[in-house]
Amino acid sequence: MNEIRQKILRAMIPFLLLVGMSACKTVTPEEQQAAEAEELRKMCAEVLNAIGENDYKSFRSVCGDLIPENEFRAAHNNMKQQFGELTGFRHMTSLRTPMVQNDVWVVTFRRKSTNGDADVTQDLLFRFVTGEDADGWKVIGFAFL
């Protein structure tokens, strides 16, 4: 009986190894680039949401100490006064540049017209610059264009 079990076990070992090895997946460079691009888009979306909601805590969780809170709040108030409420955004393109990643977004604002009788919608370009170090991707800067 033990001999039969040993034969079955020996026959199953190669099969189990093949099944285990087939579960491993190799990531191609293209898949790695796509995953990184998605990570950067999520980072920028978090920053734009934080800017739109005047949420410094969320902004700081992505950008660290890039901008002090008082400057963040002042910039938000100026932006809101000039362009209105941030109502949406979409990724437009990624630019090929050495050492850093430049992503360009279209950001939509809505405000009342100067006489207050209609809504004015306006799109602005937004550049989001990131770089990678040993700890991962970091926000280097951003600007409305």
Coordinates of C-alpha atoms in Angstrom, one line a residue:
M1 CA 0.0 0.0 0.0
N2 CA 2.8 2.4 0.9
E3 CA 4.5 1.6 -2.3
I4 CA 1.4 2.5 -4.4
R5 CA 1.2 5.9 -2.5
Q6 CA 4.8 6.6 -3.2
K7 CA 4.4 5.9 -6.9
I8 CA 1.3 8.1 -7.1
L9 CA 3.1 10.9 -5.2
R10 CA 6.1 10.6 -7.5
A11 CA 3.8 10.8 -10.5
M12 CA 2.0 13.9 -9.2
I13 CA 5.1 16.0 -8.2
P14 CA 5.9 17.0 -11.8
F15 CA 2.3 17.8 -12.4
L16 CA 2.1 20.0 -9.3
L17 CA 5.3 21.8 -10.3
L18 CA 3.9 22.6 -13.7
V19 CA 0.7 23.9 -12.2
G20 CA 2.6 26.0 -9.7
M21 CA 4.9 27.4 -12.4
S22 CA 2.1 28.3 -14.8
A23 CA 0.6 30.6 -12.1
C24 CA 3.8 32.8 -12.3
K25 CA 3.4 35.7 -14.7
T26 CA 6.2 37.6 -16.3
V27 CA 5.4 41.3 -16.7
T28 CA 6.5 42.8 -20.0
P29 CA 8.0 46.2 -20.3
E30 CA 4.8 47.4 -22.0
E31 CA 2.7 46.1 -19.1
Q32 CA 5.0 47.8 -16.6
Q33 CA 4.8 51.1 -18.5
A34 CA 1.0 50.9 -18.6
A35 CA 0.9 50.2 -14.8
E36 CA 3.1 53.2 -14.1
A37 CA 1.1 55.4 -16.4
E38 CA -2.1 54.4 -14.5
E39 CA -0.4 55.1 -11.2
L40 CA 0.6 58.6 -12.3
R41 CA -2.9 59.3 -13.6
K42 CA -4.3 58.3 -10.3
M43 CA -1.9 60.6 -8.5
C44 CA -2.8 63.5 -10.7
A45 CA -6.5 62.8 -10.3
E46 CA -6.0 62.9 -6.5
V47 CA -4.2 66.2 -6.8
L48 CA -6.9 67.8 -9.0
N49 CA -9.7 66.5 -6.7
A50 CA -7.9 68.0 -3.7
I51 CA -7.4 71.3 -5.5
G52 CA -11.0 71.4 -6.5
E53 CA -12.2 70.6 -3.0
N54 CA -9.7 72.8 -1.3
D55 CA -8.5 69.7 0.6
Y56 CA -5.0 70.3 1.7
K57 CA -4.7 67.0 3.6
S58 CA -5.4 65.0 0.5
F59 CA -3.1 67.2 -1.5
R60 CA -0.3 66.8 0.9
S61 CA -0.8 63.0 1.0
V62 CA 0.3 63.0 -2.7
C63 CA 2.6 66.1 -3.0
G64 CA 4.1 66.2 0.5
D65 CA 5.5 69.6 1.4
L66 CA 5.6 70.8 -2.2
I67 CA 3.4 73.8 -1.3
P68 CA 2.7 75.1 2.2
E69 CA -1.0 75.1 3.3
N70 CA -1.4 78.9 3.3
E71 CA -0.2 79.1 -0.3
F72 CA -2.4 76.2 -1.3
R73 CA -5.5 77.9 0.2
A74 CA -4.6 81.3 -1.4
A75 CA -4.1 79.6 -4.8
H76 CA -7.4 77.8 -4.5
N77 CA -9.2 81.0 -3.6
N78 CA -7.6 82.9 -6.5
M79 CA -8.4 80.1 -9.0
K80 CA -12.0 79.9 -7.8
Q81 CA -12.5 83.6 -8.1
Q82 CA -10.9 83.8 -11.6
F83 CA -12.2 80.6 -13.2
G84 CA -15.0 79.3 -10.9
E85 CA -15.6 75.8 -9.6
L86 CA -13.4 72.9 -10.9
T87 CA -16.0 70.6 -12.5
G88 CA -14.0 68.0 -14.2
F89 CA -10.7 66.9 -15.8
R90 CA -9.4 64.3 -18.3
H91 CA -5.9 63.1 -19.2
M92 CA -4.9 64.4 -22.6
T93 CA -1.4 63.1 -23.2
S94 CA 2.0 62.1 -21.8
L95 CA 5.0 63.9 -23.2
R96 CA 8.3 62.0 -23.8
T97 CA 10.9 63.8 -21.8
P98 CA 14.2 62.6 -20.2
M99 CA 14.3 62.0 -16.4
V100 CA 10.8 63.2 -15.6
Q101 CA 7.2 62.3 -16.7
N102 CA 5.1 65.2 -18.0
D103 CA 1.4 64.6 -18.3
V104 CA -1.0 67.1 -19.7
W105 CA -4.6 67.3 -18.6
V106 CA -7.7 69.3 -19.6
V107 CA -9.3 70.8 -16.5
T108 CA -12.8 72.3 -16.8
F109 CA -14.1 75.1 -14.7
R110 CA -17.6 76.7 -14.5
R111 CA -18.5 80.1 -13.1
K112 CA -21.2 82.7 -13.4
S113 CA -20.7 85.4 -16.1
T114 CA -19.8 88.9 -15.0
N115 CA -23.4 90.0 -15.1
G116 CA -24.5 86.8 -13.4
D117 CA -27.1 85.7 -16.0
A118 CA -25.3 82.7 -17.4
D119 CA -22.8 80.0 -16.7
V120 CA -19.4 80.3 -18.3
T121 CA -17.5 77.1 -18.9
Q122 CA -13.7 77.2 -19.5
D123 CA -11.0 74.6 -20.1
L124 CA -7.4 75.0 -19.0
L125 CA -4.4 72.9 -19.7
F126 CA -2.7 71.4 -16.6
R127 CA 0.8 70.1 -16.6
F128 CA 1.7 67.5 -14.0
V129 CA 5.4 66.6 -13.6
T130 CA 6.7 63.6 -11.7
G131 CA 10.0 61.8 -11.3
E132 CA 11.0 58.5 -9.9
D133 CA 13.5 57.8 -7.1
A134 CA 14.2 54.7 -5.0
D135 CA 11.0 55.2 -3.1
G136 CA 8.8 55.4 -6.2
W137 CA 7.1 58.2 -8.1
K138 CA 7.1 61.8 -6.6
V139 CA 5.4 65.0 -7.7
I140 CA 8.0 67.5 -8.8
G141 CA 5.6 70.2 -9.9
F142 CA 2.5 71.2 -11.7
A143 CA 1.0 74.3 -13.3
F144 CA -2.1 75.5 -15.2
L145 CA -1.0 76.6 -18.7

